[in-house]
mmCIF file with all atom_site columns, C-alpha atoms in Angstrom:
data_model
loop_
_atom_site.group_PDB
_atom_site.id
_atom_site.type_symbol
_atom_site.label_atom_id
_atom_site.label_alt_id
_atom_site.label_comp_id
_atom_site.label_asym_id
_atom_site.label_entity_id
_atom_site.label_seq_id
_atom_site.pdbx_PDB_ins_code
_atom_site.Cartn_x
_atom_site.Cartn_y
_atom_site.Cartn_z
_atom_site.occupancy
_atom_site.B_iso_or_equiv
_atom_site.pdbx_formal_charge
_atom_site.auth_seq_id
_atom_site.auth_comp_id
_atom_site.auth_asym_id
_atom_site.auth_atom_id
_atom_site.pdbx_PDB_model_num
ATOM 1   C CA . MET A 1 1   ? 184.857 99.257  108.613 1.00 58.00 ? 284 MET A CA 1
ATOM 2   C CA . LEU A 1 2   ? 185.590 97.143  111.757 1.00 61.00 ? 285 LEU A CA 1
ATOM 3   C CA . LEU A 1 3   ? 189.323 97.520  111.257 1.00 66.00 ? 286 LEU A CA 1
ATOM 4   C CA . GLU A 1 4   ? 188.878 101.272 110.936 1.00 72.00 ? 287 GLU A CA 1
ATOM 5   C CA . LEU A 1 5   ? 187.061 101.361 114.306 1.00 62.00 ? 288 LEU A CA 1
ATOM 6   C CA . ILE A 1 6   ? 189.691 99.154  115.867 1.00 58.00 ? 289 ILE A CA 1
ATOM 7   C CA . ASN A 1 7   ? 192.542 101.285 114.526 1.00 64.00 ? 290 ASN A CA 1
ATOM 8   C CA . GLN A 1 8   ? 190.886 104.370 116.100 1.00 66.00 ? 291 GLN A CA 1
ATOM 9   C CA . LEU A 1 9   ? 191.140 102.858 119.580 1.00 61.00 ? 292 LEU A CA 1
ATOM 10  C CA . PRO A 1 10  ? 193.928 104.683 121.463 1.00 59.00 ? 293 PRO A CA 1
ATOM 11  C CA . ASP A 1 11  ? 195.806 101.647 122.697 1.00 68.00 ? 294 ASP A CA 1
ATOM 12  C CA . TRP A 1 12  ? 195.455 99.451  119.621 1.00 64.00 ? 295 TRP A CA 1
ATOM 13  C CA . ALA A 1 13  ? 198.973 100.365 118.449 1.00 68.00 ? 296 ALA A CA 1
ATOM 14  C CA . ASN A 1 14  ? 200.409 99.191  121.773 1.00 74.00 ? 297 ASN A CA 1
ATOM 15  C CA . ILE A 1 15  ? 198.379 95.964  121.757 1.00 73.00 ? 298 ILE A CA 1
ATOM 16  C CA . ASN A 1 16  ? 199.373 95.287  118.166 1.00 75.00 ? 299 ASN A CA 1
ATOM 17  C CA . GLU A 1 17  ? 203.058 95.918  118.906 1.00 76.00 ? 300 GLU A CA 1
ATOM 18  C CA . PHE A 1 18  ? 202.839 93.616  121.942 1.00 76.00 ? 301 PHE A CA 1
ATOM 19  C CA . MET A 1 19  ? 201.277 90.862  119.856 1.00 77.00 ? 302 MET A CA 1
ATOM 20  C CA . LEU A 1 20  ? 203.824 91.250  117.128 1.00 76.00 ? 303 LEU A CA 1
ATOM 21  C CA . ARG A 1 21  ? 206.763 91.165  119.580 1.00 77.00 ? 304 ARG A CA 1
ATOM 22  C CA . GLY A 1 22  ? 205.309 88.121  121.331 1.00 76.00 ? 305 GLY A CA 1
ATOM 23  C CA . GLY A 1 23  ? 204.961 86.010  118.197 1.00 79.00 ? 306 GLY A CA 1
ATOM 24  C CA . PRO A 1 24  ? 202.145 83.905  116.835 1.00 84.00 ? 307 PRO A CA 1
ATOM 25  C CA . VAL A 1 25  ? 201.788 81.975  120.107 1.00 88.00 ? 308 VAL A CA 1
ATOM 26  C CA . LEU A 1 26  ? 200.206 85.033  121.678 1.00 90.00 ? 309 LEU A CA 1
ATOM 27  C CA . TRP A 1 27  ? 197.379 84.866  119.136 1.00 90.00 ? 310 TRP A CA 1
ATOM 28  C CA . ALA A 1 28  ? 196.627 81.329  120.256 1.00 93.00 ? 311 ALA A CA 1
ATOM 29  C CA . LEU A 1 29  ? 196.738 82.440  123.865 1.00 94.00 ? 312 LEU A CA 1
ATOM 30  C CA . VAL A 1 30  ? 194.290 85.263  123.121 1.00 92.00 ? 313 VAL A CA 1
ATOM 31  C CA . ALA A 1 31  ? 191.866 82.694  121.541 1.00 94.00 ? 314 ALA A CA 1
ATOM 32  C CA . VAL A 1 32  ? 192.158 80.465  124.581 1.00 96.00 ? 315 VAL A CA 1
ATOM 33  C CA . VAL A 1 33  ? 191.575 83.375  127.008 1.00 96.00 ? 316 VAL A CA 1
ATOM 34  C CA . ALA A 1 34  ? 188.621 84.640  124.902 1.00 96.00 ? 317 ALA A CA 1
ATOM 35  C CA . GLY A 1 35  ? 187.067 81.178  124.938 1.00 97.00 ? 318 GLY A CA 1
ATOM 36  C CA . PHE A 1 36  ? 187.558 80.938  128.729 1.00 97.00 ? 319 PHE A CA 1
ATOM 37  C CA . TRP A 1 37  ? 185.869 84.326  129.286 1.00 97.00 ? 320 TRP A CA 1
ATOM 38  C CA . LEU A 1 38  ? 182.972 83.539  127.033 1.00 97.00 ? 321 LEU A CA 1
ATOM 39  C CA . LEU A 1 39  ? 182.347 80.177  128.826 1.00 97.00 ? 322 LEU A CA 1
ATOM 40  C CA . SER A 1 40  ? 182.808 81.867  132.223 1.00 97.00 ? 323 SER A CA 1
ATOM 41  C CA . LEU A 1 41  ? 180.221 84.559  131.307 1.00 97.00 ? 324 LEU A CA 1
ATOM 42  C CA . GLU A 1 42  ? 177.837 81.848  130.123 1.00 97.00 ? 325 GLU A CA 1
ATOM 43  C CA . ARG A 1 43  ? 178.234 79.955  133.420 1.00 97.00 ? 326 ARG A CA 1
ATOM 44  C CA . LEU A 1 44  ? 177.791 83.111  135.461 1.00 96.00 ? 327 LEU A CA 1
ATOM 45  C CA . LEU A 1 45  ? 174.585 84.092  133.541 1.00 96.00 ? 328 LEU A CA 1
ATOM 46  C CA . PHE A 1 46  ? 173.201 80.571  133.976 1.00 97.00 ? 329 PHE A CA 1
ATOM 47  C CA . ILE A 1 47  ? 173.918 80.559  137.692 1.00 95.00 ? 330 ILE A CA 1
ATOM 48  C CA . VAL A 1 48  ? 172.482 84.049  138.279 1.00 95.00 ? 331 VAL A CA 1
ATOM 49  C CA . TRP A 1 49  ? 169.455 83.972  135.940 1.00 95.00 ? 332 TRP A CA 1
ATOM 50  C CA . ASP A 1 50  ? 168.475 80.467  134.767 1.00 95.00 ? 333 ASP A CA 1
ATOM 51  C CA . PHE A 1 51  ? 169.266 78.334  137.795 1.00 96.00 ? 334 PHE A CA 1
ATOM 52  C CA . PRO A 1 52  ? 166.955 80.184  140.275 1.00 95.00 ? 335 PRO A CA 1
ATOM 53  C CA . ARG A 1 53  ? 164.053 79.503  137.830 1.00 95.00 ? 336 ARG A CA 1
ATOM 54  C CA . LEU A 1 54  ? 164.980 75.767  137.744 1.00 94.00 ? 337 LEU A CA 1
ATOM 55  C CA . GLN A 1 55  ? 165.379 75.847  141.515 1.00 94.00 ? 338 GLN A CA 1
ATOM 56  C CA . ASN A 1 56  ? 161.843 77.199  141.969 1.00 94.00 ? 339 ASN A CA 1
ATOM 57  C CA . VAL A 1 57  ? 160.460 74.471  139.715 1.00 94.00 ? 340 VAL A CA 1
ATOM 58  C CA . TRP A 1 58  ? 162.158 71.760  141.709 1.00 93.00 ? 341 TRP A CA 1
ATOM 59  C CA . LYS A 1 59  ? 161.131 73.311  145.009 1.00 92.00 ? 342 LYS A CA 1
ATOM 60  C CA . SER A 1 60  ? 157.446 73.590  144.001 1.00 92.00 ? 343 SER A CA 1
ATOM 61  C CA . ARG A 1 61  ? 157.487 69.993  142.751 1.00 91.00 ? 344 ARG A CA 1
ATOM 62  C CA . TRP A 1 62  ? 158.899 68.837  146.107 1.00 90.00 ? 345 TRP A CA 1
ATOM 63  C CA . GLU A 1 63  ? 156.442 70.837  148.113 1.00 89.00 ? 346 GLU A CA 1
ATOM 64  C CA . ALA A 1 64  ? 153.583 69.590  146.010 1.00 88.00 ? 347 ALA A CA 1
ATOM 65  C CA . ARG A 1 65  ? 154.384 66.000  146.915 1.00 86.00 ? 348 ARG A CA 1
ATOM 66  C CA . GLU A 1 66  ? 152.076 64.557  149.585 1.00 87.00 ? 349 GLU A CA 1
ATOM 67  C CA . GLU A 1 67  ? 154.694 62.324  151.052 1.00 86.00 ? 350 GLU A CA 1
ATOM 68  C CA . GLN A 1 68  ? 158.353 63.144  151.255 1.00 86.00 ? 351 GLN A CA 1
ATOM 69  C CA . HIS A 1 69  ? 159.798 60.292  153.326 1.00 85.00 ? 352 HIS A CA 1
ATOM 70  C CA . SER A 1 70  ? 159.398 57.230  151.124 1.00 88.00 ? 353 SER A CA 1
ATOM 71  C CA . TRP A 1 71  ? 162.247 55.732  149.152 1.00 90.00 ? 354 TRP A CA 1
ATOM 72  C CA . LEU A 1 72  ? 160.542 56.913  145.966 1.00 91.00 ? 355 LEU A CA 1
ATOM 73  C CA . ALA A 1 73  ? 160.376 60.524  147.188 1.00 88.00 ? 356 ALA A CA 1
ATOM 74  C CA . LEU A 1 74  ? 163.984 60.446  148.303 1.00 90.00 ? 357 LEU A CA 1
ATOM 75  C CA . TRP A 1 75  ? 165.007 58.918  145.000 1.00 94.00 ? 358 TRP A CA 1
ATOM 76  C CA . GLN A 1 76  ? 163.166 61.717  143.094 1.00 92.00 ? 359 GLN A CA 1
ATOM 77  C CA . ARG A 1 77  ? 164.816 64.315  145.345 1.00 92.00 ? 360 ARG A CA 1
ATOM 78  C CA . ASN A 1 78  ? 168.274 62.847  144.659 1.00 93.00 ? 361 ASN A CA 1
ATOM 79  C CA . ALA A 1 79  ? 167.502 62.822  140.907 1.00 94.00 ? 362 ALA A CA 1
ATOM 80  C CA . TRP A 1 80  ? 166.648 66.451  140.948 1.00 94.00 ? 363 TRP A CA 1
ATOM 81  C CA . LEU A 1 81  ? 169.796 67.269  142.956 1.00 94.00 ? 364 LEU A CA 1
ATOM 82  C CA . SER A 1 82  ? 171.873 65.286  140.505 1.00 95.00 ? 365 SER A CA 1
ATOM 83  C CA . GLU A 1 83  ? 170.260 67.129  137.586 1.00 95.00 ? 366 GLU A CA 1
ATOM 84  C CA . ALA A 1 84  ? 170.961 70.430  139.300 1.00 95.00 ? 367 ALA A CA 1
ATOM 85  C CA . GLU A 1 85  ? 174.614 69.526  139.889 1.00 95.00 ? 368 GLU A CA 1
ATOM 86  C CA . ASN A 1 86  ? 175.019 68.555  136.241 1.00 96.00 ? 369 ASN A CA 1
ATOM 87  C CA . ALA A 1 87  ? 173.455 71.784  135.113 1.00 95.00 ? 370 ALA A CA 1
ATOM 88  C CA . LEU A 1 88  ? 175.637 73.880  137.441 1.00 96.00 ? 371 LEU A CA 1
ATOM 89  C CA . LYS A 1 89  ? 178.909 72.128  136.513 1.00 95.00 ? 372 LYS A CA 1
ATOM 90  C CA . ARG A 1 90  ? 178.326 71.989  132.777 1.00 95.00 ? 373 ARG A CA 1
ATOM 91  C CA . ASN A 1 91  ? 181.494 73.111  130.913 1.00 94.00 ? 374 ASN A CA 1
ATOM 92  C CA . PHE A 1 92  ? 183.590 73.217  134.100 1.00 97.00 ? 375 PHE A CA 1
ATOM 93  C CA . ASN A 1 93  ? 185.907 70.607  132.682 1.00 96.00 ? 376 ASN A CA 1
ATOM 94  C CA . LEU A 1 94  ? 186.418 72.632  129.581 1.00 97.00 ? 377 LEU A CA 1
ATOM 95  C CA . LEU A 1 95  ? 187.117 75.741  131.726 1.00 97.00 ? 378 LEU A CA 1
ATOM 96  C CA . LYS A 1 96  ? 189.754 73.709  133.615 1.00 97.00 ? 379 LYS A CA 1
ATOM 97  C CA . LEU A 1 97  ? 191.306 72.630  130.341 1.00 97.00 ? 380 LEU A CA 1
ATOM 98  C CA . LEU A 1 98  ? 191.466 76.290  129.087 1.00 97.00 ? 381 LEU A CA 1
ATOM 99  C CA . VAL A 1 99  ? 193.128 77.325  132.405 1.00 97.00 ? 382 VAL A CA 1
ATOM 100 C CA . ALA A 1 100 ? 195.716 74.588  131.978 1.00 96.00 ? 383 ALA A CA 1
ATOM 101 C CA . LEU A 1 101 ? 196.403 75.606  128.350 1.00 96.00 ? 384 LEU A CA 1
ATOM 102 C CA . CYS A 1 102 ? 197.449 79.138  129.250 1.00 95.00 ? 385 CYS A CA 1
ATOM 103 C CA . PRO A 1 103 ? 200.799 78.365  130.939 1.00 95.00 ? 386 PRO A CA 1
ATOM 104 C CA . MET A 1 104 ? 201.434 75.620  128.303 1.00 95.00 ? 387 MET A CA 1
ATOM 105 C CA . LEU A 1 105 ? 201.021 78.127  125.512 1.00 94.00 ? 388 LEU A CA 1
ATOM 106 C CA . GLY A 1 106 ? 203.342 80.484  127.419 1.00 92.00 ? 389 GLY A CA 1
ATOM 107 C CA . LEU A 1 107 ? 205.983 77.766  127.519 1.00 92.00 ? 390 LEU A CA 1
ATOM 108 C CA . LEU A 1 108 ? 205.488 77.090  123.841 1.00 92.00 ? 391 LEU A CA 1
ATOM 109 C CA . GLY A 1 109 ? 206.179 80.773  123.257 1.00 89.00 ? 392 GLY A CA 1
ATOM 110 C CA . THR A 1 110 ? 209.353 80.407  125.291 1.00 88.00 ? 393 THR A CA 1
ATOM 111 C CA . VAL A 1 111 ? 210.557 77.555  123.138 1.00 89.00 ? 394 VAL A CA 1
ATOM 112 C CA . THR A 1 112 ? 209.740 79.280  119.914 1.00 86.00 ? 395 THR A CA 1
ATOM 113 C CA . GLY A 1 113 ? 211.403 82.496  121.124 1.00 83.00 ? 396 GLY A CA 1
ATOM 114 C CA . MET A 1 114 ? 214.580 80.615  122.081 1.00 85.00 ? 397 MET A CA 1
ATOM 115 C CA . ILE A 1 115 ? 214.601 78.930  118.680 1.00 84.00 ? 398 ILE A CA 1
ATOM 116 C CA . VAL A 1 116 ? 214.642 82.464  117.134 1.00 78.00 ? 399 VAL A CA 1
ATOM 117 C CA . VAL A 1 117 ? 217.538 83.432  119.485 1.00 79.00 ? 400 VAL A CA 1
ATOM 118 C CA . PHE A 1 118 ? 219.576 80.340  118.523 1.00 81.00 ? 401 PHE A CA 1
ATOM 119 C CA . ASP A 1 119 ? 218.737 80.734  114.846 1.00 80.00 ? 402 ASP A CA 1
ATOM 120 C CA . THR A 1 120 ? 219.926 84.367  114.976 1.00 76.00 ? 403 THR A CA 1
ATOM 121 C CA . MET A 1 121 ? 223.165 83.321  116.716 1.00 77.00 ? 404 MET A CA 1
ATOM 122 C CA . ALA A 1 122 ? 223.771 80.606  114.174 1.00 78.00 ? 405 ALA A CA 1
ATOM 123 C CA . SER A 1 123 ? 223.122 82.791  111.104 1.00 78.00 ? 406 SER A CA 1
ATOM 124 C CA . GLN A 1 124 ? 225.050 85.799  112.351 1.00 74.00 ? 407 GLN A CA 1
ATOM 125 C CA . GLY A 1 125 ? 227.881 83.951  113.882 1.00 69.00 ? 408 GLY A CA 1
ATOM 126 C CA . ASN A 1 126 ? 228.164 86.162  116.959 1.00 66.00 ? 409 ASN A CA 1
ATOM 127 C CA . ALA A 1 127 ? 226.229 86.953  120.134 1.00 65.00 ? 410 ALA A CA 1
ATOM 128 C CA . ASP A 1 128 ? 225.225 90.540  119.327 1.00 69.00 ? 411 ASP A CA 1
ATOM 129 C CA . PRO A 1 129 ? 222.713 91.538  121.987 1.00 73.00 ? 412 PRO A CA 1
ATOM 130 C CA . ARG A 1 130 ? 220.669 93.601  119.514 1.00 72.00 ? 413 ARG A CA 1
ATOM 131 C CA . LEU A 1 131 ? 220.138 90.657  117.280 1.00 68.00 ? 414 LEU A CA 1
ATOM 132 C CA . MET A 1 132 ? 219.150 88.382  120.199 1.00 72.00 ? 415 MET A CA 1
ATOM 133 C CA . ALA A 1 133 ? 216.827 90.905  121.804 1.00 73.00 ? 416 ALA A CA 1
ATOM 134 C CA . ALA A 1 134 ? 213.874 90.203  119.533 1.00 69.00 ? 417 ALA A CA 1
ATOM 135 C CA . GLY A 1 135 ? 214.069 86.419  120.241 1.00 73.00 ? 418 GLY A CA 1
ATOM 136 C CA . ILE A 1 136 ? 214.417 86.988  123.943 1.00 79.00 ? 419 ILE A CA 1
ATOM 137 C CA . ALA A 1 137 ? 211.278 89.269  123.880 1.00 75.00 ? 420 ALA A CA 1
ATOM 138 C CA . ARG A 1 138 ? 209.489 86.617  121.867 1.00 76.00 ? 421 ARG A CA 1
ATOM 139 C CA . ALA A 1 139 ? 210.458 84.083  124.533 1.00 82.00 ? 422 ALA A CA 1
ATOM 140 C CA . THR A 1 140 ? 209.537 86.137  127.578 1.00 87.00 ? 423 THR A CA 1
ATOM 141 C CA . LEU A 1 141 ? 206.348 87.896  126.500 1.00 87.00 ? 424 LEU A CA 1
ATOM 142 C CA . PRO A 1 142 ? 204.260 84.737  125.856 1.00 89.00 ? 425 PRO A CA 1
ATOM 143 C CA . THR A 1 143 ? 205.473 83.219  129.093 1.00 91.00 ? 426 THR A CA 1
ATOM 144 C CA . MET A 1 144 ? 204.414 86.261  131.100 1.00 92.00 ? 427 MET A CA 1
ATOM 145 C CA . ALA A 1 145 ? 201.073 86.508  129.238 1.00 92.00 ? 428 ALA A CA 1
ATOM 146 C CA . GLY A 1 146 ? 200.415 82.804  129.750 1.00 94.00 ? 429 GLY A CA 1
ATOM 147 C CA . MET A 1 147 ? 201.095 83.062  133.460 1.00 95.00 ? 430 MET A CA 1
ATOM 148 C CA . VAL A 1 148 ? 198.956 86.165  133.939 1.00 95.00 ? 431 VAL A CA 1
ATOM 149 C CA . ALA A 1 149 ? 196.159 84.563  131.969 1.00 95.00 ? 432 ALA A CA 1
ATOM 150 C CA . ALA A 1 150 ? 196.380 81.343  134.049 1.00 96.00 ? 433 ALA A CA 1
ATOM 151 C CA . LEU A 1 151 ? 196.373 83.221  137.350 1.00 96.00 ? 434 LEU A CA 1
ATOM 152 C CA . THR A 1 152 ? 193.325 85.287  136.502 1.00 96.00 ? 435 THR A CA 1
ATOM 153 C CA . SER A 1 153 ? 191.574 82.309  134.979 1.00 97.00 ? 436 SER A CA 1
ATOM 154 C CA . MET A 1 154 ? 192.219 80.201  138.079 1.00 97.00 ? 437 MET A CA 1
ATOM 155 C CA . PHE A 1 155 ? 190.709 82.936  140.284 1.00 97.00 ? 438 PHE A CA 1
ATOM 156 C CA . ILE A 1 156 ? 187.576 83.202  138.099 1.00 97.00 ? 439 ILE A CA 1
ATOM 157 C CA . TYR A 1 157 ? 187.203 79.385  137.856 1.00 97.00 ? 440 TYR A CA 1
ATOM 158 C CA . SER A 1 158 ? 187.454 79.044  141.646 1.00 97.00 ? 441 SER A CA 1
ATOM 159 C CA . ARG A 1 159 ? 184.822 81.757  142.208 1.00 97.00 ? 442 ARG A CA 1
ATOM 160 C CA . LEU A 1 160 ? 182.455 80.105  139.693 1.00 97.00 ? 443 LEU A CA 1
ATOM 161 C CA . SER A 1 161 ? 183.068 76.708  141.308 1.00 96.00 ? 444 SER A CA 1
ATOM 162 C CA . ARG A 1 162 ? 182.348 78.068  144.774 1.00 97.00 ? 445 ARG A CA 1
ATOM 163 C CA . LEU A 1 163 ? 179.216 79.858  143.590 1.00 96.00 ? 446 LEU A CA 1
ATOM 164 C CA . SER A 1 164 ? 177.813 76.699  141.998 1.00 96.00 ? 447 SER A CA 1
ATOM 165 C CA . GLN A 1 165 ? 178.567 74.718  145.176 1.00 96.00 ? 448 GLN A CA 1
ATOM 166 C CA . ARG A 1 166 ? 176.691 77.298  147.225 1.00 96.00 ? 449 ARG A CA 1
ATOM 167 C CA . LYS A 1 167 ? 173.698 77.115  144.851 1.00 96.00 ? 450 LYS A CA 1
ATOM 168 C CA . GLN A 1 168 ? 173.745 73.311  145.054 1.00 95.00 ? 451 GLN A CA 1
ATOM 169 C CA . LEU A 1 169 ? 173.822 73.354  148.900 1.00 95.00 ? 452 LEU A CA 1
ATOM 170 C CA . HIS A 1 170 ? 170.981 75.920  148.950 1.00 95.00 ? 453 HIS A CA 1
ATOM 171 C CA . LEU A 1 171 ? 168.871 73.677  146.720 1.00 94.00 ? 454 LEU A CA 1
ATOM 172 C CA . GLU A 1 172 ? 169.553 70.727  148.993 1.00 93.00 ? 455 GLU A CA 1
ATOM 173 C CA . LYS A 1 173 ? 168.270 72.753  151.956 1.00 92.00 ? 456 LYS A CA 1
ATOM 174 C CA . LEU A 1 174 ? 165.179 73.746  150.019 1.00 90.00 ? 457 LEU A CA 1
ATOM 175 C CA . LEU A 1 175 ? 164.392 70.136  149.161 1.00 88.00 ? 458 LEU A CA 1
ATOM 176 C CA . ARG A 1 176 ? 164.577 68.811  152.716 1.00 84.00 ? 459 ARG A CA 1
ATOM 177 C CA . SER A 1 177 ? 161.531 67.121  154.123 1.00 63.00 ? 460 SER A CA 1
ATOM 178 C CA . ARG A 1 178 ? 159.243 69.551  155.886 1.00 64.00 ? 461 ARG A CA 1
ATOM 179 C CA . ARG A 1 179 ? 156.337 67.309  156.873 1.00 53.00 ? 462 ARG A CA 1
#
């Protein structure tokens, strides 16, 4: 049933043709990109919905303290800030890894495509452009897809990183001594 729905999509034939022309490396790239977008969405939802709730808890605890200048109070404040930073930056290293994998998978596609080209040349004994075209496409499509995926992923990662830094700085301002 799901395949029937997918086949009814207007551009599925074009996507399927692109994936077949690019070779099996493109499927791995799609998996990496899907993982990146799922983790990015999770981070965005945490920053927008869950973190403000935690921020309010930390702020109310800080304001409820009678004294805010002792070493114990400052230690507690720093512990909350560290906890907030860890919560905000959770999975960021995995996101960086997935961004770095995109161009590497593109290069792997280049290598596998060139192997197809050389294999075709060796088996046919000539340099017929039609025979080599499939291998060249298999070499260039994953490279292009990997670079496009890496560029967009880097942009999203930098935006998420900047947003988490702003949230961290805002929490630091909220937890300053007011008495």
